[in-house]
CSV table of C-alpha atoms and ligand atoms in Angstrom, one decimal:
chain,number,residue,atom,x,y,z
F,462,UNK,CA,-6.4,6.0,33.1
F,463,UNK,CA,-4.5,9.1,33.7
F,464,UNK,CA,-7.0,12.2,32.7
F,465,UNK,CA,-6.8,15.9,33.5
F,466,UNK,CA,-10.1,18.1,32.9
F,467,UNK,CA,-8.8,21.8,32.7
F,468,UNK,CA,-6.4,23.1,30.5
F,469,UNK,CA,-6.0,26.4,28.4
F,470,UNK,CA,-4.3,27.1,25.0
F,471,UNK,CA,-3.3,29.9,23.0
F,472,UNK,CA,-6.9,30.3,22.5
F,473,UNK,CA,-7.0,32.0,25.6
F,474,UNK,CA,-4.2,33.1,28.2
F,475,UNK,CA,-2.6,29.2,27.7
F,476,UNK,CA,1.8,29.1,25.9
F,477,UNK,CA,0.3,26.1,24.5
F,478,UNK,CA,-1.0,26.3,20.8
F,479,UNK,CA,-4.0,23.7,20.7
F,480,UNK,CA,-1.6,21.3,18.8
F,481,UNK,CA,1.4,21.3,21.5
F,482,UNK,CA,-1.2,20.7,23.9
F,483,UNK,CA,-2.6,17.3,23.0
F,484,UNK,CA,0.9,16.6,22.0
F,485,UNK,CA,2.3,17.4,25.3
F,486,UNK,CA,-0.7,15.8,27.0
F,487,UNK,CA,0.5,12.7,25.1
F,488,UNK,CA,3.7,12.9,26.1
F,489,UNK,CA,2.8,13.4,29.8
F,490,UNK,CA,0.8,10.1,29.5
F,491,UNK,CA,-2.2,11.2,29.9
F,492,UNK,CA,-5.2,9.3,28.6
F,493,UNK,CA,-8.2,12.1,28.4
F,494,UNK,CA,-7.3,15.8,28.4
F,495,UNK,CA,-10.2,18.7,27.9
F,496,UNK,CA,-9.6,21.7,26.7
F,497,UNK,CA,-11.2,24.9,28.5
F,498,UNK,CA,-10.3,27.8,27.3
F,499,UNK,CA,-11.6,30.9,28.9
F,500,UNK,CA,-14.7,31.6,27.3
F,501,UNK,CA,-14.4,30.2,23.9
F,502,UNK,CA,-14.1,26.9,22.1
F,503,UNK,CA,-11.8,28.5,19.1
F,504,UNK,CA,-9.0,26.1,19.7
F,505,UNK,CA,-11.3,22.8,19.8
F,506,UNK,CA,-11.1,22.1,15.6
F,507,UNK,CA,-7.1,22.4,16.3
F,508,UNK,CA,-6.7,20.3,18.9
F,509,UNK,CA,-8.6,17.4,17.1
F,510,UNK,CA,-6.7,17.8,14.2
F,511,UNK,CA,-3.8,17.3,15.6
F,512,UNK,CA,-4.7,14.7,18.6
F,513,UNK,CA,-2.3,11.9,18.7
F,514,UNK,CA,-3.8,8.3,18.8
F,515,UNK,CA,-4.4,7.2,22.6
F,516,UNK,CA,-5.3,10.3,23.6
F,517,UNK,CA,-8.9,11.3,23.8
F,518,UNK,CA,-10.0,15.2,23.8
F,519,UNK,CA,-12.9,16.4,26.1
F,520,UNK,CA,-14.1,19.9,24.8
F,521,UNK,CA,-14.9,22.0,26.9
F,522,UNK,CA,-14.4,26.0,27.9
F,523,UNK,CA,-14.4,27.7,31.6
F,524,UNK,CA,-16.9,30.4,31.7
F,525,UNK,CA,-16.5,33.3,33.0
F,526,UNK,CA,-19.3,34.3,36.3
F,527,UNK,CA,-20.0,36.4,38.8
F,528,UNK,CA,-22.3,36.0,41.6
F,529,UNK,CA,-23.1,38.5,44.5
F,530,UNK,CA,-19.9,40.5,43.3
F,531,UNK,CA,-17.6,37.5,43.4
F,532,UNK,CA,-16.1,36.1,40.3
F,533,UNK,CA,-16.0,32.3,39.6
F,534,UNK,CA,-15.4,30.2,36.8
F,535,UNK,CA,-17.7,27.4,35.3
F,536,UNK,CA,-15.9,24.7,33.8
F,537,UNK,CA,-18.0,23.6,31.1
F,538,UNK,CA,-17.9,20.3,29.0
F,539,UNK,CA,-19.5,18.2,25.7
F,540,UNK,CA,-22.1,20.7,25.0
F,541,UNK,CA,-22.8,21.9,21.6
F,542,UNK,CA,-20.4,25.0,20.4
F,543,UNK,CA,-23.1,25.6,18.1
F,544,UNK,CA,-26.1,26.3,20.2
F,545,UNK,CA,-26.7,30.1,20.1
F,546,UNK,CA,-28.0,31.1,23.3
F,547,UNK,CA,-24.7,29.8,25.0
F,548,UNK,CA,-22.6,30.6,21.9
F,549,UNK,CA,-24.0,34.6,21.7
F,550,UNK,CA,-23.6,34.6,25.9
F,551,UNK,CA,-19.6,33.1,25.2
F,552,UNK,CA,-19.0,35.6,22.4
F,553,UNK,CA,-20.4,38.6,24.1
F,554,UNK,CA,-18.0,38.1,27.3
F,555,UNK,CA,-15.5,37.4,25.2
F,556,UNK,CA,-16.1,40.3,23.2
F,557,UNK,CA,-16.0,42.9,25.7
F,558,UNK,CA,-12.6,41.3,26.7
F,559,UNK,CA,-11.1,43.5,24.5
F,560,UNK,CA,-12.0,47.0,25.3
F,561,UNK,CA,-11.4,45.7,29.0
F,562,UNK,CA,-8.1,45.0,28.0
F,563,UNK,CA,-7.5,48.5,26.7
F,564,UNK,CA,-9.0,50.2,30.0
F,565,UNK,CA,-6.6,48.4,32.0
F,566,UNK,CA,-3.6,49.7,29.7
F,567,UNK,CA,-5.7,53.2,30.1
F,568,UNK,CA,-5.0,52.3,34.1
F,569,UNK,CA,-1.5,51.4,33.5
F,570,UNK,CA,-0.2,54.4,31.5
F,571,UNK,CA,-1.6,56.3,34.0
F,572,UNK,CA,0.4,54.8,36.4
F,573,UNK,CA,3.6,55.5,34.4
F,574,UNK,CA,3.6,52.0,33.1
F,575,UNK,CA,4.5,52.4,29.2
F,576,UNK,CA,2.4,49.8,28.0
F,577,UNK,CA,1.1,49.1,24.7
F,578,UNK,CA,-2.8,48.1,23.2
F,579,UNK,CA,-0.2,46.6,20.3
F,580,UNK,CA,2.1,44.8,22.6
F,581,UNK,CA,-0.9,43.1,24.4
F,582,UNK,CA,-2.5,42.0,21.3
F,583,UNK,CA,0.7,40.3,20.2
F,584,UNK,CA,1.3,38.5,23.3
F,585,UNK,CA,-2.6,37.5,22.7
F,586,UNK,CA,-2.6,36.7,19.3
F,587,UNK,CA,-6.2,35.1,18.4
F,588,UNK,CA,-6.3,34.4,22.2
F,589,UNK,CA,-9.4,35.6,24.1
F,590,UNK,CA,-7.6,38.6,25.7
F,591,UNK,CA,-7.1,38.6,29.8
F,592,UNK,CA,-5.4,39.3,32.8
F,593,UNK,CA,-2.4,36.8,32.4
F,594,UNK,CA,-1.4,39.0,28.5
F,595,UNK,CA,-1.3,42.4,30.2
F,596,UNK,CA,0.7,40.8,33.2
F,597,UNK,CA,3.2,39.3,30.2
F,598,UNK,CA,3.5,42.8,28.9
F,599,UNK,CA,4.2,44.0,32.6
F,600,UNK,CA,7.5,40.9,33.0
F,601,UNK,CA,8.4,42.2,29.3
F,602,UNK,CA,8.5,45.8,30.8
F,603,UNK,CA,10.5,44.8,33.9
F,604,UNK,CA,7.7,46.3,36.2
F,605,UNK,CA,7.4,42.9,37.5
F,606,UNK,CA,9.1,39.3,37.6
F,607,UNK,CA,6.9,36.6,36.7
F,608,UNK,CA,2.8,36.9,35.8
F,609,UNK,CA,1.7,35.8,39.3
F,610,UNK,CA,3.1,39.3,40.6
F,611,UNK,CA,0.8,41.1,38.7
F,612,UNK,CA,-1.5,39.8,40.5
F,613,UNK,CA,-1.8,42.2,43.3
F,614,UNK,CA,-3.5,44.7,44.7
F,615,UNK,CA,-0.3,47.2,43.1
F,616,UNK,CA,-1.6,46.1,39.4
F,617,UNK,CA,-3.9,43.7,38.4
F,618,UNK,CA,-5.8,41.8,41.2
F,619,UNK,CA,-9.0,42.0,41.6
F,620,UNK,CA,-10.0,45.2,42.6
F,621,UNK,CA,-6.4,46.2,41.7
F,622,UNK,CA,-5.4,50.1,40.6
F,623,UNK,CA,-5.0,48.4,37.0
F,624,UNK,CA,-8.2,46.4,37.2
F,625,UNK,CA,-11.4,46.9,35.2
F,626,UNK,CA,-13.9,44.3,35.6
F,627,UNK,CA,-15.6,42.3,32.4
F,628,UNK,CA,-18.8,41.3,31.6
F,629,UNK,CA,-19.1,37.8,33.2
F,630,UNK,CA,-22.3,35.4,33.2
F,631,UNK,CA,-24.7,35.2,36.2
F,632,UNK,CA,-23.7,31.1,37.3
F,633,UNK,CA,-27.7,30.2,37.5
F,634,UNK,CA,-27.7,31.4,33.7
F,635,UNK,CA,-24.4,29.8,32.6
F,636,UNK,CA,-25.8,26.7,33.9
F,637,UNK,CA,-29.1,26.7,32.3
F,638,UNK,CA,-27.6,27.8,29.3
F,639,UNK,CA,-24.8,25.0,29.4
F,640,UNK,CA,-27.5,22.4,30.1
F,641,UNK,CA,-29.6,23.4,27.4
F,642,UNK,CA,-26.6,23.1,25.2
F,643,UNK,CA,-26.4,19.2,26.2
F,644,UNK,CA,-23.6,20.2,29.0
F,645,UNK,CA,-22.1,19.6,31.7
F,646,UNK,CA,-21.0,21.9,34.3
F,647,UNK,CA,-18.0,21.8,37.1
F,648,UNK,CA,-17.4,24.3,39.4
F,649,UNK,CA,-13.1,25.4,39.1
F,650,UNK,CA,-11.6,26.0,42.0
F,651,UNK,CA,-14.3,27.4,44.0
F,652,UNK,CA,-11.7,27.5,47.3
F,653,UNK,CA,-9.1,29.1,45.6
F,654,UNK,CA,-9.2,32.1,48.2
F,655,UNK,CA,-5.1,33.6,47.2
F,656,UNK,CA,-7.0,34.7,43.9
F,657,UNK,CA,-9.6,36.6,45.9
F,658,UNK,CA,-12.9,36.6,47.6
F,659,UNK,CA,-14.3,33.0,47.0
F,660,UNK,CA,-18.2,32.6,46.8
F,661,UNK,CA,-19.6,31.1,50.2
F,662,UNK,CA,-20.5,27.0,50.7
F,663,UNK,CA,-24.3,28.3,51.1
F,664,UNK,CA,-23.9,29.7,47.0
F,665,UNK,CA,-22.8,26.6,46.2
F,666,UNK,CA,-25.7,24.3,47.7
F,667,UNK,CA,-27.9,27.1,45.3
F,668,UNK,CA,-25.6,25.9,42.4
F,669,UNK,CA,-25.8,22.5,43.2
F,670,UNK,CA,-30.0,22.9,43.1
F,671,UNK,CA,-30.1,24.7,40.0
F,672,UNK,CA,-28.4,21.7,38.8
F,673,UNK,CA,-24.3,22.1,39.0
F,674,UNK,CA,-22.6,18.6,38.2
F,675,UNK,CA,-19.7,19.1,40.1
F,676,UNK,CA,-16.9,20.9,42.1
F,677,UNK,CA,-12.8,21.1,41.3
F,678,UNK,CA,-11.1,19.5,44.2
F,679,UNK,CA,-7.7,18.8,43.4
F,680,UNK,CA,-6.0,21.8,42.2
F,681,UNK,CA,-3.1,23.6,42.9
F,682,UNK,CA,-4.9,26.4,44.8
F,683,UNK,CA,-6.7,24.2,47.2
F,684,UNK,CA,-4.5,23.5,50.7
F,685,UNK,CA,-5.4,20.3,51.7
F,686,UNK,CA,-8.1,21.4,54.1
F,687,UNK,CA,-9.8,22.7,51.8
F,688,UNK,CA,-9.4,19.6,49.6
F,689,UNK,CA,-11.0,17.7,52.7
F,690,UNK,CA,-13.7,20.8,52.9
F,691,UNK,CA,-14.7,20.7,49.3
F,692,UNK,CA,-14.8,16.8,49.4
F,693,UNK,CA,-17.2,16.8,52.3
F,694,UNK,CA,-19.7,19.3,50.8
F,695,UNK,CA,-19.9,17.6,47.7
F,696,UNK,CA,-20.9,14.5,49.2
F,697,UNK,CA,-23.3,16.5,51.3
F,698,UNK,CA,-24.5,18.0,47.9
F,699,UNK,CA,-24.6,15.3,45.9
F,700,UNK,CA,-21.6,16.7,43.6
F,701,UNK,CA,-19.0,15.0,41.6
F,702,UNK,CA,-15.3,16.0,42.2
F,703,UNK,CA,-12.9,16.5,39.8
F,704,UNK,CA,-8.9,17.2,39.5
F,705,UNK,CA,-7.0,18.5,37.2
F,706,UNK,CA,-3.8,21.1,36.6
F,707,UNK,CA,-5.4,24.2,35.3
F,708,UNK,CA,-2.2,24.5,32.9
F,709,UNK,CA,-1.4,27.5,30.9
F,710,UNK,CA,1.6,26.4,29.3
F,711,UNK,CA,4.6,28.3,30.8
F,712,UNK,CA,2.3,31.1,32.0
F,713,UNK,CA,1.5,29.2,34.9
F,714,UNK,CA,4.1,26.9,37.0
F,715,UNK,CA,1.5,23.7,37.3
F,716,UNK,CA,2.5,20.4,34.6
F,717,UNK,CA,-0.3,18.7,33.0
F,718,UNK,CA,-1.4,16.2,34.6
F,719,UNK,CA,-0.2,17.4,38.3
F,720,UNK,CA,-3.9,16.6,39.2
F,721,UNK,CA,-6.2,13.7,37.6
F,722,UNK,CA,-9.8,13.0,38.0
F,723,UNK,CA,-11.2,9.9,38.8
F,724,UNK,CA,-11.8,7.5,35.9
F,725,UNK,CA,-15.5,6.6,37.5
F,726,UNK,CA,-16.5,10.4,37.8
F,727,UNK,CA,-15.1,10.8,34.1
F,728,UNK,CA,-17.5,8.3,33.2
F,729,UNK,CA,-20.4,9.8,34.6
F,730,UNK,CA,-19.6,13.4,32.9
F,731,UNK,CA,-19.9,11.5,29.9
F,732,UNK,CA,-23.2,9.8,30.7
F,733,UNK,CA,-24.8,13.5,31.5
F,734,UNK,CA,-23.6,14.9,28.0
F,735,UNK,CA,-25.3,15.2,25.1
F,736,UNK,CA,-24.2,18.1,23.3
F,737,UNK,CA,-21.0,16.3,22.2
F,738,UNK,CA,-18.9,12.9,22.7
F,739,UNK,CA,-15.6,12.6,23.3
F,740,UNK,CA,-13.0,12.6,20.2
F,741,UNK,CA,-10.5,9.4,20.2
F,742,UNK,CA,-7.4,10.1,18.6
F,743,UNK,CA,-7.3,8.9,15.1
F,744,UNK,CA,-3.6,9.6,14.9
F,745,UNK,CA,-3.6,13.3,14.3
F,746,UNK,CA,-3.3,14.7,10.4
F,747,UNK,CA,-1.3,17.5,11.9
F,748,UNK,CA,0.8,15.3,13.7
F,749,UNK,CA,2.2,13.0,10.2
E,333,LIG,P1,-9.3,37.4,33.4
E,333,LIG,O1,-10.2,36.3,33.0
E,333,LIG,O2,-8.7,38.2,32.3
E,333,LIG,O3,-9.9,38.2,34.5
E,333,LIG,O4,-8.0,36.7,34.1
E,333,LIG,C1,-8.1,35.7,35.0
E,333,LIG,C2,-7.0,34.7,34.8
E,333,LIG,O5,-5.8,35.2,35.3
E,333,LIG,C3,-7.2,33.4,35.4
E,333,LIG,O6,-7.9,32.5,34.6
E,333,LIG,C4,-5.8,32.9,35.6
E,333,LIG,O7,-5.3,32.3,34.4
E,333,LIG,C5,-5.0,34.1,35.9
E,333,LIG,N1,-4.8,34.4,37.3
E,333,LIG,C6,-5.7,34.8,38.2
E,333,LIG,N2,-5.1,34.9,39.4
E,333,LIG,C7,-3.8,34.7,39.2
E,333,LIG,C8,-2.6,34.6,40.1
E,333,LIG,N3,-2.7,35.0,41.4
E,333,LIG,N4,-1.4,34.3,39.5
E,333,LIG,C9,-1.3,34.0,38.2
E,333,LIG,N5,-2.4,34.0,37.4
E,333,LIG,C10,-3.6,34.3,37.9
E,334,LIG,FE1,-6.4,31.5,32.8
E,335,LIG,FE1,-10.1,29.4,36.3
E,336,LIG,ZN1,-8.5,27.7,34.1
């Protein structure tokens, strides 16, 4: 069993349109994908349409968090999309996605960059709006080569001349919220340091009390020590440990299925929900 537990669409900043995905994700053999899009579940009625047969779907979104002043993302999964506490929390950080967007334009023009609020919100579509679209507008522009350098302290990192922070969930919340939703929660890529600060192993023993599932081990931000780190804690904690390729279509360089999770810790992510089951594909409607 081959199955990969984050991946984004054009729901979000993913190339992908929910279809391609689960098609793709077929094609790459996999047997399970999710789909976590940042901060919405938009693309999740898509991507079942469409899923082929032999591939089974794992909704799921990655929720935007901040703790202490460091951002961190909550990967969330089978919990009901319709629950409104966690539905109103998604749709306001969503929400304010947008006029973020347009303050970091603000940012940019004032740097002499010509961009556009229009060419933005046609590279995002009906995309939740981030980082990654505004770094596409910069490689359309020339100002830079590829997404990943806009990432820097020059544009869009963190803390960046172009940055403007978002509203983002406090992580206790998000997980009460997800668990009261019949949810499960995993912590993605709590080591990946290159993207910025990274929240300290003593926040993540509070997570794991309030009631985190699990931690993101295998991903492509994670050197191997701090595979072997991670691992360790989690055992220490109590957590699960997933894998998976964090793909955004050709906004990011990984392939699905670069990292899988283990078929046993699936299994037990699957026992915890209740908010939703897995979808088996029937074959796809979209797909005939
Ligand atoms: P936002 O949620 O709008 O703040 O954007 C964050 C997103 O930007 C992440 O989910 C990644 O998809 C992407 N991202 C963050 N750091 C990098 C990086 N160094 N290179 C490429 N993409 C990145
Ligand atoms: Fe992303
Ligand atoms: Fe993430
Ligand atoms: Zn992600």
């Amino acid at each position: 069993m081959r199955i990969d537990l984050h991946c984004h669409s054009t729901a979000s900043d993913g190339t992908d349109t929910p279809t391609e995905l689960v098609r793709n994700a077929a094609a790459a053999g996999l047997d399970v994908v999710a789909l976590t899009d940042h901060d919405t579940t938009r693309g999740h009625a898509e991507a079942v349409a469409a899923l082929p047969e032999g591939l089974t779907l794992v909704t799921g979104a990655e929720l935007s968090c901040r703790l202490d002043g460091v951002g961190l993302h909550l990967l969330a999964y089978l919990f009901d999309p319709e629950e409104p506490a966690l539905l109103a929390e998604r749709e306001l950080v969503r929400d304010d996605r947008v006029p973020r967007a347009q303050a970091m334009i603000a940012k940019l023009n004032e740097l002499g960059v010509p961009v556009t609020w229009e060419q933005v919100a046609r590279i995002a579509g009906d995309g939740s709006v981030g980082r990654p679209h505004v770094a596409s507008a910069l490689v359309e522009l020339g100002v830079v080569p590829t997404v990943s350098d806009a990432f820097t302290a020059d544009w869009l990192a963190d803390g960046g001349r172009a940055h403007v922070g978002k509203h983002e969930t406090d992580p206790f919340e998000a997980i009460r919220l997800v668990k009261a939703a019949g949810g499960v929660t995993v912590f993605a890529h709590p080591g990946a340091s290159k993207r910025g600060r990274t929240v300290p192993e003593s926040a993540i023993a509070g997570l794991a009390a309030a009631g985190l599932d699990g931690i993101e081990v295998d991903h492509m931000d994670h050197d191997p020590a701090t595979r072997a780190r991670l691992r360790g804690l989690a055992k220490e904690l109590g957590l699960l440990t997933t894998g998976s390729s964090d793909y955004h279509g050709s906004r990011k360089t990984c392939v699905l299925g670069e990292h899988t999770t283990d078929p046993e810790v699936y299994g037990e992510i699957t026992r915890r929900a209740a908010g939703a089951f897995p979808v088996p594909g029937a074959g796809g409607t979209a797909a005939r």
